[in-house]
Coordinates of C-alpha atoms in Angstrom, one line a residue:
M1 CA -42.6 57.5 27.4
L2 CA -38.7 57.1 28.3
D3 CA -37.3 60.1 29.0
L4 CA -33.7 59.8 28.1
L5 CA -32.5 63.1 29.4
Q6 CA -33.8 61.9 33.1
W7 CA -32.8 58.8 33.0
Q8 CA -30.3 56.7 34.8
P9 CA -29.0 53.4 35.1
P10 CA -31.1 51.6 37.7
E11 CA -28.0 50.1 39.2
D12 CA -27.2 54.0 40.5
L13 CA -30.2 54.9 42.1
L14 CA -30.5 56.3 45.5
P15 CA -33.7 55.6 47.2
T16 CA -34.5 59.2 47.7
V17 CA -37.8 60.8 48.9
G18 CA -39.8 62.0 45.9
F19 CA -39.3 59.5 43.2
G20 CA -42.6 57.8 41.8
A21 CA -43.7 54.7 42.4
P22 CA -42.8 51.8 40.7
L23 CA -39.1 52.5 41.1
D24 CA -36.7 50.9 39.3
A25 CA -33.9 50.0 41.2
R26 CA -32.1 46.5 40.0
G27 CA -28.5 46.3 41.3
A28 CA -28.4 49.2 43.5
D29 CA -26.3 49.5 46.7
W30 CA -28.4 50.5 49.3
S31 CA -26.6 48.7 52.2
G32 CA -26.5 50.5 55.7
R33 CA -29.4 52.9 54.4
D34 CA -32.2 54.3 56.3
L35 CA -35.2 54.1 53.9
A36 CA -37.8 55.5 56.1
G37 CA -40.6 57.4 53.7
I38 CA -39.2 55.4 50.3
D39 CA -42.2 54.3 48.3
L40 CA -41.7 50.6 47.3
R41 CA -45.0 49.3 46.3
G42 CA -44.3 47.2 43.0
A43 CA -40.6 48.0 43.3
A44 CA -37.9 46.0 41.0
L45 CA -34.9 45.9 43.7
C46 CA -34.0 42.3 42.0
R47 CA -30.3 42.1 43.0
V48 CA -30.5 44.8 45.4
D49 CA -27.7 45.1 48.5
L50 CA -29.7 45.3 51.2
R51 CA -27.2 44.4 54.2
G52 CA -27.8 47.0 57.0
A53 CA -30.6 48.8 55.4
D54 CA -33.6 49.8 57.7
L55 CA -36.9 49.0 55.8
S56 CA -39.1 48.7 58.6
A57 CA -41.3 51.5 57.9
C58 CA -41.2 50.8 54.3
D59 CA -44.5 49.3 52.3
L60 CA -43.1 46.4 50.1
D61 CA -46.2 45.2 48.5
G62 CA -45.5 43.9 45.3
A63 CA -41.9 44.5 45.4
D64 CA -40.0 42.3 43.9
L65 CA -36.8 40.8 45.8
R66 CA -35.6 38.1 44.0
L67 CA -31.6 37.9 44.6
A68 CA -31.5 41.2 46.8
R69 CA -29.1 40.4 49.2
F70 CA -29.8 41.1 53.6
D71 CA -28.3 40.0 56.3
V72 CA -28.9 40.0 60.0
F73 CA -29.0 43.8 60.3
T74 CA -31.7 44.0 57.5
R75 CA -35.0 45.5 59.2
F76 CA -37.7 44.7 57.1
P77 CA -41.4 45.8 58.2
E78 CA -43.0 44.0 61.0
G79 CA -44.8 41.0 59.4
F80 CA -43.2 40.6 56.0
D81 CA -41.8 37.3 55.1
H82 CA -38.7 38.2 53.6
R83 CA -36.9 34.8 54.1
S84 CA -39.8 33.5 51.1
S85 CA -39.5 36.5 48.9
G86 CA -36.8 35.4 47.1
A87 CA -34.2 37.7 48.9
V88 CA -30.6 36.0 49.3
G89 CA -29.7 36.1 53.6
P90 CA -29.4 34.0 56.2
G91 CA -32.5 31.7 56.6
A92 CA -33.7 32.3 53.1
K93 CA -36.2 30.0 52.0
L94 CA -34.6 29.0 48.2
N95 CA -35.8 25.2 47.9
G96 CA -35.6 24.7 43.9
A97 CA -34.8 28.2 43.4
F98 CA -32.6 29.2 40.0
L99 CA -30.3 30.6 41.0
N100 CA -27.9 30.1 37.9
S101 CA -24.4 32.0 37.4
A102 CA -25.8 34.1 40.5
D103 CA -23.4 36.5 41.9
L104 CA -23.6 34.9 46.0
R105 CA -19.9 35.6 46.9
G106 CA -19.5 37.0 50.3
L107 CA -23.1 36.6 51.8
D108 CA -24.2 34.8 54.8
L109 CA -26.5 31.8 53.6
R110 CA -26.4 29.7 57.0
S111 CA -29.7 28.6 57.8
C112 CA -30.8 28.8 54.6
N113 CA -32.7 26.5 52.7
L114 CA -31.4 25.5 49.5
M115 CA -32.4 21.7 49.0
G116 CA -32.7 21.3 45.2
A117 CA -31.5 24.6 44.3
Y118 CA -30.1 25.4 40.7
L119 CA -26.4 26.7 41.7
S120 CA -24.7 26.1 38.2
G121 CA -22.1 28.1 37.8
A122 CA -22.9 30.3 40.8
D123 CA -20.1 32.6 42.7
L124 CA -20.3 31.6 46.3
S125 CA -16.7 32.5 47.1
G126 CA -16.2 33.6 50.9
S127 CA -19.9 32.8 51.5
L128 CA -20.9 31.0 55.3
L129 CA -22.3 28.0 54.2
D130 CA -22.0 26.1 57.7
G131 CA -24.4 23.3 58.2
V132 CA -26.7 24.2 55.0
R133 CA -28.7 21.6 53.1
L134 CA -27.6 21.4 49.6
V135 CA -29.1 18.1 49.3
G136 CA -30.1 17.3 45.2
A137 CA -28.8 20.6 44.4
D138 CA -27.1 21.8 40.8
L139 CA -23.5 22.9 41.7
R140 CA -21.7 22.2 38.9
H141 CA -18.9 24.8 37.8
A142 CA -20.2 26.9 40.8
V143 CA -17.2 28.6 42.7
L144 CA -17.1 28.0 46.3
R145 CA -13.6 29.4 47.0
G146 CA -12.6 30.1 50.6
A147 CA -16.5 29.2 51.5
S148 CA -17.1 28.2 54.9
C149 CA -18.8 25.1 54.8
V150 CA -18.6 23.4 57.8
G151 CA -21.5 20.5 58.4
A152 CA -22.8 21.5 55.3
S153 CA -24.7 18.7 53.5
F154 CA -23.5 17.7 49.6
S155 CA -25.6 14.3 49.2
C156 CA -27.1 13.5 45.6
C157 CA -25.7 17.2 44.7
Q158 CA -23.7 17.5 41.3
L159 CA -20.6 19.0 42.2
D160 CA -18.6 19.0 38.3
F161 CA -16.1 20.8 37.9
A162 CA -17.1 22.8 41.5
D163 CA -14.4 25.1 42.4
F164 CA -13.7 24.1 46.1
R165 CA -10.4 25.7 46.3
A166 CA -9.5 26.6 50.5
A167 CA -12.9 25.8 51.3
D168 CA -13.8 24.9 55.0
L169 CA -15.1 21.4 54.6
S170 CA -14.8 20.5 58.2
S171 CA -17.8 17.7 59.3
A172 CA -19.0 18.2 55.9
R173 CA -21.3 15.5 54.2
L174 CA -19.5 14.5 50.5
E175 CA -20.0 11.0 50.4
G176 CA -23.0 10.9 48.7
A177 CA -22.6 13.6 46.1
E178 CA -24.2 12.2 42.6
S179 CA -20.9 13.2 40.9
L180 CA -18.0 14.8 41.4
S181 CA -16.3 15.0 38.2
G182 CA -13.5 17.8 37.7
A183 CA -14.2 19.0 41.5
D184 CA -11.6 20.9 42.5
F185 CA -10.6 20.5 46.3
S186 CA -6.5 21.8 46.5
G187 CA -6.2 23.2 50.0
C188 CA -9.4 22.4 51.8
L189 CA -9.7 22.1 55.4
G190 CA -11.2 19.2 57.3
L191 CA -11.0 16.8 54.0
D192 CA -9.5 14.3 56.0
A193 CA -12.5 12.3 57.2
E194 CA -14.0 11.8 53.8
R195 CA -10.7 11.8 51.7
S196 CA -10.6 8.3 51.6
A197 CA -14.2 7.9 50.5
L198 CA -13.8 10.9 47.8
L199 CA -10.5 9.0 46.4
S200 CA -12.3 5.5 46.1
R201 CA -14.9 7.1 43.5
P202 CA -14.7 5.7 39.9
Y203 CA -11.5 6.8 38.2
K204 CA -13.8 8.6 35.6
E205 CA -14.5 10.9 38.0
L206 CA -11.3 11.3 39.9
D207 CA -9.3 11.8 36.6
T208 CA -11.3 14.3 34.4
W209 CA -9.6 17.8 34.0
N210 CA -10.7 20.6 35.4
P211 CA -9.5 23.5 32.8
L212 CA -9.9 26.0 35.1
T213 CA -8.1 25.4 37.6
R214 CA -5.9 23.1 35.7
E215 CA -6.2 20.1 38.5
T216 CA -7.7 16.6 38.1
T217 CA -9.8 15.9 41.3
R218 CA -7.5 13.2 41.6
T219 CA -4.4 15.3 42.5
S220 CA -6.3 17.7 44.3
L221 CA -7.3 15.3 46.9
E222 CA -4.0 13.8 46.9
A223 CA -1.8 17.3 47.4

């Protein structure tokens, strides 16, 4: 039975020794924390920020890590396959993952597998996507403002209304995108090699108005 006097929002839960398992810490910020001694068996850790956290002494058996954030400084238990856990960070295996409308701002996603991922409406502003293969991904209405996409592959992607403003697209492969109606490339870096090919796309794509950025794809490319 839920004790309303003791209840606290899961996003406010701090990792303290003595809490009974399983913990519900969905959306909590545990970045930079040493989690030694915390019982995380069966814990609900969806969307928890684990960047820089030390979980090396934790038991993560049955823990739900979907959309938890990690980085190169996060320490996981020896033998734990965090890249296949549903958590998001460098090298994560997220092929075909459902990440629609996910908050992925400022994350290091280098070496991630995102082929065929569902990222419509996801916010990837300021994220590192250098060299990432997004082949076949759904990026409709995704926000990639200021993202570093150097050498990223967008072949067969749906890019309708994607917001690439001020992104670094140096050496990125966009020519094979399935559709980019209403996509906004204003202020992008490294587009010179792709610009002519993109401007040869069907006029129905190029002249679609993006109601958010108030630009057409054509005007954003010609600016």
